[in-house]
Tab-separated table of C-alpha atoms in Angstrom:
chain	number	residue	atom	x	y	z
Z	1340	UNK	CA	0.000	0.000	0.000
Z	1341	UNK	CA	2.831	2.317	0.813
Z	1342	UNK	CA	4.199	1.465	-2.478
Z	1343	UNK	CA	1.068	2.676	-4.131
Z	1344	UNK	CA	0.733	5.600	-2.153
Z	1345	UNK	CA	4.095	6.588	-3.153
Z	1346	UNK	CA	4.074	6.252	-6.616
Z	1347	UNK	CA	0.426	7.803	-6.931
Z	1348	UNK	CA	2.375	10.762	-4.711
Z	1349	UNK	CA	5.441	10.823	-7.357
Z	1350	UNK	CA	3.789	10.407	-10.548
Z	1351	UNK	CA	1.133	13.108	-9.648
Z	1352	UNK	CA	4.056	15.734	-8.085
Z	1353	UNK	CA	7.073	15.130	-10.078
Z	1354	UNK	CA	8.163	16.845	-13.606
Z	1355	UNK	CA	7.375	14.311	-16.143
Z	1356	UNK	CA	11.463	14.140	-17.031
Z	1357	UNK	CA	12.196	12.908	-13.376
Z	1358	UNK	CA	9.708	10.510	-13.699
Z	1359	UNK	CA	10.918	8.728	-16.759
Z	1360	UNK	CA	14.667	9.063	-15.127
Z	1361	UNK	CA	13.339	7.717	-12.185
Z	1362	UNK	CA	11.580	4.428	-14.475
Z	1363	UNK	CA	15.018	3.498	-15.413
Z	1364	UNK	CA	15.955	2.324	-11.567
Z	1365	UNK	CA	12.117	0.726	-11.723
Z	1366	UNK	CA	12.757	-1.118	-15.450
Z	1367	UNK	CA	16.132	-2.328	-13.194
Z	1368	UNK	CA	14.183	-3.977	-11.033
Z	1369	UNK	CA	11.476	-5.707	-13.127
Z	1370	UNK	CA	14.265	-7.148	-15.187
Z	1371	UNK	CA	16.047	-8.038	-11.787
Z	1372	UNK	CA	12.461	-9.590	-10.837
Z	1373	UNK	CA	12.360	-11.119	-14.094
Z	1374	UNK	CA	15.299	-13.090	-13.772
Z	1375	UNK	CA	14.995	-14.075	-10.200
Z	1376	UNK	CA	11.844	-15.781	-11.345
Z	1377	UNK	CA	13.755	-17.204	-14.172
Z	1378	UNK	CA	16.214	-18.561	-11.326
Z	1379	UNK	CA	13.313	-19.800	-9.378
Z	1380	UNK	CA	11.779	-21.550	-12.137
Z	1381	UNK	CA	15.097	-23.421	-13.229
Z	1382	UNK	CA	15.305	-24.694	-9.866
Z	1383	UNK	CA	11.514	-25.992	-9.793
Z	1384	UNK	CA	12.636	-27.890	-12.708
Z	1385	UNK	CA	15.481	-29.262	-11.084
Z	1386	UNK	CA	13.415	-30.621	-8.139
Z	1387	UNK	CA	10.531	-31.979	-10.306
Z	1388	UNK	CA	12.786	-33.396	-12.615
Z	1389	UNK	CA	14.570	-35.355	-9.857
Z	1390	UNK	CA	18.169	-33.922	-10.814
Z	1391	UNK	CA	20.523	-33.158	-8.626
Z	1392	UNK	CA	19.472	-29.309	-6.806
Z	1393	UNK	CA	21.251	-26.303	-9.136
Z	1394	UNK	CA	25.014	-25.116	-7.350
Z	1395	UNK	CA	25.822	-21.640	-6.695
Z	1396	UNK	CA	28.077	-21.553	-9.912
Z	1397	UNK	CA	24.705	-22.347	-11.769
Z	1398	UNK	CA	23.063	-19.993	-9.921
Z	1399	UNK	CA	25.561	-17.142	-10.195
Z	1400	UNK	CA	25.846	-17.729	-13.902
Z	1401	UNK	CA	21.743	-17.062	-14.297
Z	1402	UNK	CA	22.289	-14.027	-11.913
Z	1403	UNK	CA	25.370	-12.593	-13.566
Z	1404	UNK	CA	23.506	-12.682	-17.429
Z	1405	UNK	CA	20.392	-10.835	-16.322
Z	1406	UNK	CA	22.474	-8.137	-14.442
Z	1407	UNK	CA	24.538	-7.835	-18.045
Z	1408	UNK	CA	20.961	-7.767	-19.370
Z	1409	UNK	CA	20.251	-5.348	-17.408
Z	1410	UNK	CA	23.128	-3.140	-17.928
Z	1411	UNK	CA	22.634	-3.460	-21.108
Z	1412	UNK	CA	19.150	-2.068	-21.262
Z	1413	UNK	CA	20.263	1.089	-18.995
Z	1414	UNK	CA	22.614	1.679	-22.010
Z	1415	UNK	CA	20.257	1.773	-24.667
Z	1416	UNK	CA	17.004	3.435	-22.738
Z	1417	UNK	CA	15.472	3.704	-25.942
Z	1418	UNK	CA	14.423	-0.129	-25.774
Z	1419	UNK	CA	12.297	0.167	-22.884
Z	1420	UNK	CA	11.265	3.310	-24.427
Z	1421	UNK	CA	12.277	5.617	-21.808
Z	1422	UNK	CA	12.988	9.070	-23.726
Z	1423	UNK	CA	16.298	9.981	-21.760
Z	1424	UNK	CA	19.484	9.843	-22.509
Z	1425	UNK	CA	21.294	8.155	-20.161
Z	1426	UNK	CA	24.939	8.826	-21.629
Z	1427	UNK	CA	26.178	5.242	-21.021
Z	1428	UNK	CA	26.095	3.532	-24.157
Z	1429	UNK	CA	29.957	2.999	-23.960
Z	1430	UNK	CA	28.536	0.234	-21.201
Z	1431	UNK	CA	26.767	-2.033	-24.032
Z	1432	UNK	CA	29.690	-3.498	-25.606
Z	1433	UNK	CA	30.733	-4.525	-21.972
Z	1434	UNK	CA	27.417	-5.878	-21.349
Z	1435	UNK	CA	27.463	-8.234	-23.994
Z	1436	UNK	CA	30.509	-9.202	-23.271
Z	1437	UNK	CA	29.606	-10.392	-20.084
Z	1438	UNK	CA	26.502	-11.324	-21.035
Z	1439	UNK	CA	28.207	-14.132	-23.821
Z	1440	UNK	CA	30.523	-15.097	-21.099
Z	1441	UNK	CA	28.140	-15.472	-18.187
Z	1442	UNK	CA	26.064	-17.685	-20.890
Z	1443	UNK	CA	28.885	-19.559	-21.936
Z	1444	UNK	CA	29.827	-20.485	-18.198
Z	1445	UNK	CA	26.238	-21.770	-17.425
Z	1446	UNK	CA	26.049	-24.295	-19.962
Z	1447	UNK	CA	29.515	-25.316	-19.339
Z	1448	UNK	CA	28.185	-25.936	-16.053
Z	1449	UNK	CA	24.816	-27.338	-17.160
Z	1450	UNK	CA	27.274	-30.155	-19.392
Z	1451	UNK	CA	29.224	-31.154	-17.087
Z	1452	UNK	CA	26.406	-32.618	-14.967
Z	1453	UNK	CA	26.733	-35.653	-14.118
Z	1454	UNK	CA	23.108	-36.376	-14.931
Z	1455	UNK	CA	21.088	-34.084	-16.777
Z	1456	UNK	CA	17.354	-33.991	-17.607
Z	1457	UNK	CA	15.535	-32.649	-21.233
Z	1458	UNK	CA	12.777	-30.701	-19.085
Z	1459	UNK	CA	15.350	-29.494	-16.719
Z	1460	UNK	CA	17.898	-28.520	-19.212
Z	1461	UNK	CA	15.379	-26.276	-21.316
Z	1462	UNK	CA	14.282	-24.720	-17.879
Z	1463	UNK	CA	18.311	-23.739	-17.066
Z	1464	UNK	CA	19.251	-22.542	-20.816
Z	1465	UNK	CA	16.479	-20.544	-21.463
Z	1466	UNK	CA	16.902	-18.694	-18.150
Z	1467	UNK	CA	20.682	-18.366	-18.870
Z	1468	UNK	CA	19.576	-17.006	-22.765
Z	1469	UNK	CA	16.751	-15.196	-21.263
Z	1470	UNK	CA	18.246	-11.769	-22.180
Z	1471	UNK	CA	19.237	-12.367	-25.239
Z	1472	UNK	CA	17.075	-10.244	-27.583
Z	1473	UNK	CA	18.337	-7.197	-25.689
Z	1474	UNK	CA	21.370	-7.920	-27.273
Z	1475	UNK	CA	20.434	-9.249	-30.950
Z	1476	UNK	CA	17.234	-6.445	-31.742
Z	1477	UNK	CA	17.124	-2.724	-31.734
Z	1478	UNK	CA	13.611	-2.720	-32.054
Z	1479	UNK	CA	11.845	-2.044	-28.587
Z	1480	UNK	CA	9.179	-4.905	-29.128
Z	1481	UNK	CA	12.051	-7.235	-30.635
Z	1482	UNK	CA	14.446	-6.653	-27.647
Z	1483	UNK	CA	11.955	-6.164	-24.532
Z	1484	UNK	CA	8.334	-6.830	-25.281
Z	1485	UNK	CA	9.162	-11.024	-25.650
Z	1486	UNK	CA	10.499	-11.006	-22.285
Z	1487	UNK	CA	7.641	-9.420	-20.625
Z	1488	UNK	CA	5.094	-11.682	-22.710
Z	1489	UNK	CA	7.375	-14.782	-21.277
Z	1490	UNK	CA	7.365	-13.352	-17.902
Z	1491	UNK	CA	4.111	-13.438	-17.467
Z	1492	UNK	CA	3.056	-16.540	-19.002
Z	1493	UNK	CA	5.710	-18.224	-16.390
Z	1494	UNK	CA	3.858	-16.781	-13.881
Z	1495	UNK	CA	0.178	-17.844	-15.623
Z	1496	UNK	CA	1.208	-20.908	-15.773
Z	1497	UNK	CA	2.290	-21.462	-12.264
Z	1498	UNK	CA	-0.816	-19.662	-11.023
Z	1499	UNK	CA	-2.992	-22.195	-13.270
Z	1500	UNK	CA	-1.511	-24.680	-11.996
Z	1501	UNK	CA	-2.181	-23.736	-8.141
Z	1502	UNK	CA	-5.670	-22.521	-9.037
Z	1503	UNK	CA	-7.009	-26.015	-10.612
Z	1504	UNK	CA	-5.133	-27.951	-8.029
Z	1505	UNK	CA	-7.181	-30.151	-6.435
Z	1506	UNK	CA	-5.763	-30.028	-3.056
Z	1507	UNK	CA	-6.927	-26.254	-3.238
Z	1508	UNK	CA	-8.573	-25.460	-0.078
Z	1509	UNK	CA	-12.515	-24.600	-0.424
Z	1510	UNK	CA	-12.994	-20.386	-0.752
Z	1511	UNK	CA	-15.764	-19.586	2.402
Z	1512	UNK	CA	-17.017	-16.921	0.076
Z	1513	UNK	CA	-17.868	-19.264	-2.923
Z	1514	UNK	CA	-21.101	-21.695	-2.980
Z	1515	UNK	CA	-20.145	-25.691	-2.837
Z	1516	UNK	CA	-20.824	-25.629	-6.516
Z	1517	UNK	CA	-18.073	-22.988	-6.973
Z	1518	UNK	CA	-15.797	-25.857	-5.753
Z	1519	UNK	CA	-14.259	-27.467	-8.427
Z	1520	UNK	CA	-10.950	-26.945	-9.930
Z	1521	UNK	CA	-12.379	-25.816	-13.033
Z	1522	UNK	CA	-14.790	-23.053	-11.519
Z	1523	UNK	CA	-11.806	-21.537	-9.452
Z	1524	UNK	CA	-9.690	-21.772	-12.470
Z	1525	UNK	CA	-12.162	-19.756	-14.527
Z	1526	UNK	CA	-12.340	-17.702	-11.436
Z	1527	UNK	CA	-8.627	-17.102	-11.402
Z	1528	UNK	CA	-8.811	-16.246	-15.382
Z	1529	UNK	CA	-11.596	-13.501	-15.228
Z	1530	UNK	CA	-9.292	-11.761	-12.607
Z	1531	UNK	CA	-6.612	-11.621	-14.291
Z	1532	UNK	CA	-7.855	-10.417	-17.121
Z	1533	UNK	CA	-10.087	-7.591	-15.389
Z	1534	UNK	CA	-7.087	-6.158	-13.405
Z	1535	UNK	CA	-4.377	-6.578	-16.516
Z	1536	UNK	CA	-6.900	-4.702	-18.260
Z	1537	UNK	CA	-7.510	-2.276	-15.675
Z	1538	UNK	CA	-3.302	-1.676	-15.338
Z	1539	UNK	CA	-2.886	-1.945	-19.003
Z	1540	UNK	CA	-5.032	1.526	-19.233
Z	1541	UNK	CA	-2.944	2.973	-16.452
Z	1542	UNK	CA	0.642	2.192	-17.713
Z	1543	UNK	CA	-0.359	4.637	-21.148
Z	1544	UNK	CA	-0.645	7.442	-18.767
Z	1545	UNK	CA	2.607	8.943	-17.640
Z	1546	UNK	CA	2.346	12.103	-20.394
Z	1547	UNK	CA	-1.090	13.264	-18.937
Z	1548	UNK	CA	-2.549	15.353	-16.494
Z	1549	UNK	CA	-2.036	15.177	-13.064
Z	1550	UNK	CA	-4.863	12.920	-11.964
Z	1551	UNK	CA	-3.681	10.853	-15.546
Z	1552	UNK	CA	0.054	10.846	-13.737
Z	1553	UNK	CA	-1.326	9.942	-10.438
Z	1554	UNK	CA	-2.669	6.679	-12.084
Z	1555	UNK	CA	0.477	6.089	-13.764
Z	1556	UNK	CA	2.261	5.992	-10.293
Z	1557	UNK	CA	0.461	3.960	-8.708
Z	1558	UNK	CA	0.407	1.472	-11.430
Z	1559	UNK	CA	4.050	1.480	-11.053
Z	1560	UNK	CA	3.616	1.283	-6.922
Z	1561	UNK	CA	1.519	-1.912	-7.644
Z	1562	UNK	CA	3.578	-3.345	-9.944
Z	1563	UNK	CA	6.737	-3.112	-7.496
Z	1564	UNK	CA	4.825	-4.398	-4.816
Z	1565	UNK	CA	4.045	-7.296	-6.871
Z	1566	UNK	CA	8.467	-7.709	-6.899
Z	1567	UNK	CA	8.550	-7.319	-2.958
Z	1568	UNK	CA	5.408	-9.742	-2.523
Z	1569	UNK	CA	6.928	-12.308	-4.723
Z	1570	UNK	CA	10.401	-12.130	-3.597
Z	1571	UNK	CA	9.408	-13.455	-0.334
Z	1572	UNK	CA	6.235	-15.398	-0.977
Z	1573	UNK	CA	8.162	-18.346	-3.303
Z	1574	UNK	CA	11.609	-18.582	-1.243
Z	1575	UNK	CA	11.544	-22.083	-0.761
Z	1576	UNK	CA	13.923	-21.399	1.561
Z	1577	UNK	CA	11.352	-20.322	3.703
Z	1578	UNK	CA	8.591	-23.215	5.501
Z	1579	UNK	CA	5.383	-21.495	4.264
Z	1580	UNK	CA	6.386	-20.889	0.991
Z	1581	UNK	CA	7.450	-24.727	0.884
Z	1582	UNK	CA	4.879	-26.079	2.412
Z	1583	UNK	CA	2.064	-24.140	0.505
Z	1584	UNK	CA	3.487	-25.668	-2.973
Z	1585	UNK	CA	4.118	-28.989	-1.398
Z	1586	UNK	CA	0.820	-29.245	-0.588
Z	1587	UNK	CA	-0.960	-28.315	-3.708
Z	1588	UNK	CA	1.591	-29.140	-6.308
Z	1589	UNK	CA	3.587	-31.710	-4.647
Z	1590	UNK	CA	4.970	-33.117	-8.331
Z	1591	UNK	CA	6.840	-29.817	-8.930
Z	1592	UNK	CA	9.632	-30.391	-5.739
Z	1593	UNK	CA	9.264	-33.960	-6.774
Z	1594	UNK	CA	10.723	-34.855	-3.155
Z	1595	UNK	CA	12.704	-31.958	-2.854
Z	1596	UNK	CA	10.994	-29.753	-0.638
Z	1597	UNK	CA	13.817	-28.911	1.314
Z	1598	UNK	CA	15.592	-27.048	-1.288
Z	1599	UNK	CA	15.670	-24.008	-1.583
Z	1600	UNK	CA	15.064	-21.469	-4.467
């Protein structure tokens, strides 16, 4: 809430040119969010997939190629469509140099397994190549808009998944003929696409009036406090976070539930 307060505050208050200056440290952190989830999901993949739990070289090497990623991006602005100039594009060829050798490192890694899975392996490389059209398009949609579409079908998908689950506890608020794992996953559906819709309009909004602006921030506030919500709420680190997925989608730690993500 303070998140949305905040940005509602900002977006109304501030010049428009601090505001898109100040998007570049929020684009940062999607991406950063992007690729933790990216990280999370290769290690879900692991567990299901009964392979041995990803090491910290693994996991540094899908760390280390979305922060060249995102480098990258805060070079060239004018991918994420952000209409500053942020005088670093001396930092790009860097990037991608890192970027290539970060990749190159993970599936290194990845071969050297001693046993490897299909499922698992597509999980790891993908989130290793993740960034890759930021360096291979110049076209904002090319580069940027892929990832975002990916993104968010990860996180469709896992949300499916925990919606039709069976072992879904029953919703007080819902009739017993609301029950089923279908009904809840229709449920789930309409809401997502009412409120995408709903922040869809908002994010188109930053070059209006005030009240226009004040939308605009706090789509952005409820977008990061989607990052902060998520970055503790699938830690498998953690017990609840564990033991909520172990008990609805048990197949996905596939015995593992004591690793952590």
């Amino acid at each position: 809430m303070a998140l949305i307060a905040a940005g509602a505050v900002a977006g109304a208050g501030l010049p428009p040119e601090t505001v898109r200056w100040a998007s570049l440290g929020f684009y940062g952190w999607q991406f950063w969010h992007f690729q933790k989830q990216n990280l999370g999901l290769a290690a879900l993949a692991a567990a299901a997939t009964g392979t041995a739990r990803l090491s910290r070289r693994e996991r540094a090497a899908i760390v280390a190629a979305g922060v060249f990623g995102i480098v990258a991006l805060v070079a060239h602005p004018e991918l994420l469509q952000v209409a500053v100039d942020s005088r670093l594009r001396w930092l790009f060829p860097a990037a991608a140099l890192g970027y290539a050798l970060a990749v190159t490192f993970g599936i290194v890694l990845w071969a050297r397994r001693v046993r490897r899975c299909t499922w698992s392996a597509l999980a790891y490389v993908g989130s290793v190549l993740f960034f890759a059209p930021v360096f291979l398009f110049r076209s904002p949609y090319a580069a940027v808009a892929g990832l975002t579409i990916a993104h968010g079908l990860q996180y469709v998908l896992i949300m499916s998944l925990i919606a039709g689950s069976t072992a879904a506890p029953q919703v007080r608020w819902l009739d017993s003929a609301a029950q089923s794992s279908g009904l809840r996953l229709l449920l789930f559906t309409n809401l997502a696409v009412v409120l995408g819709a709903i922040l869809t309009s908002a994010s188109h909004l930053h070059d209006g009036s005030a009240p226009g602006r004040a939308l605009y921030g706090a789509f952005l506030g409820a977008v990061m406090a989607h990052f902060v919500i998520d970055a503790g709420l699938w830690r498998l680190r953690d017990e609840f976070p564990r033991r909520f997925l172990s008990s609805r989608l048990p197949y996905l730690l596939g015995g593992a539930g004591r690793a952590s993500a």
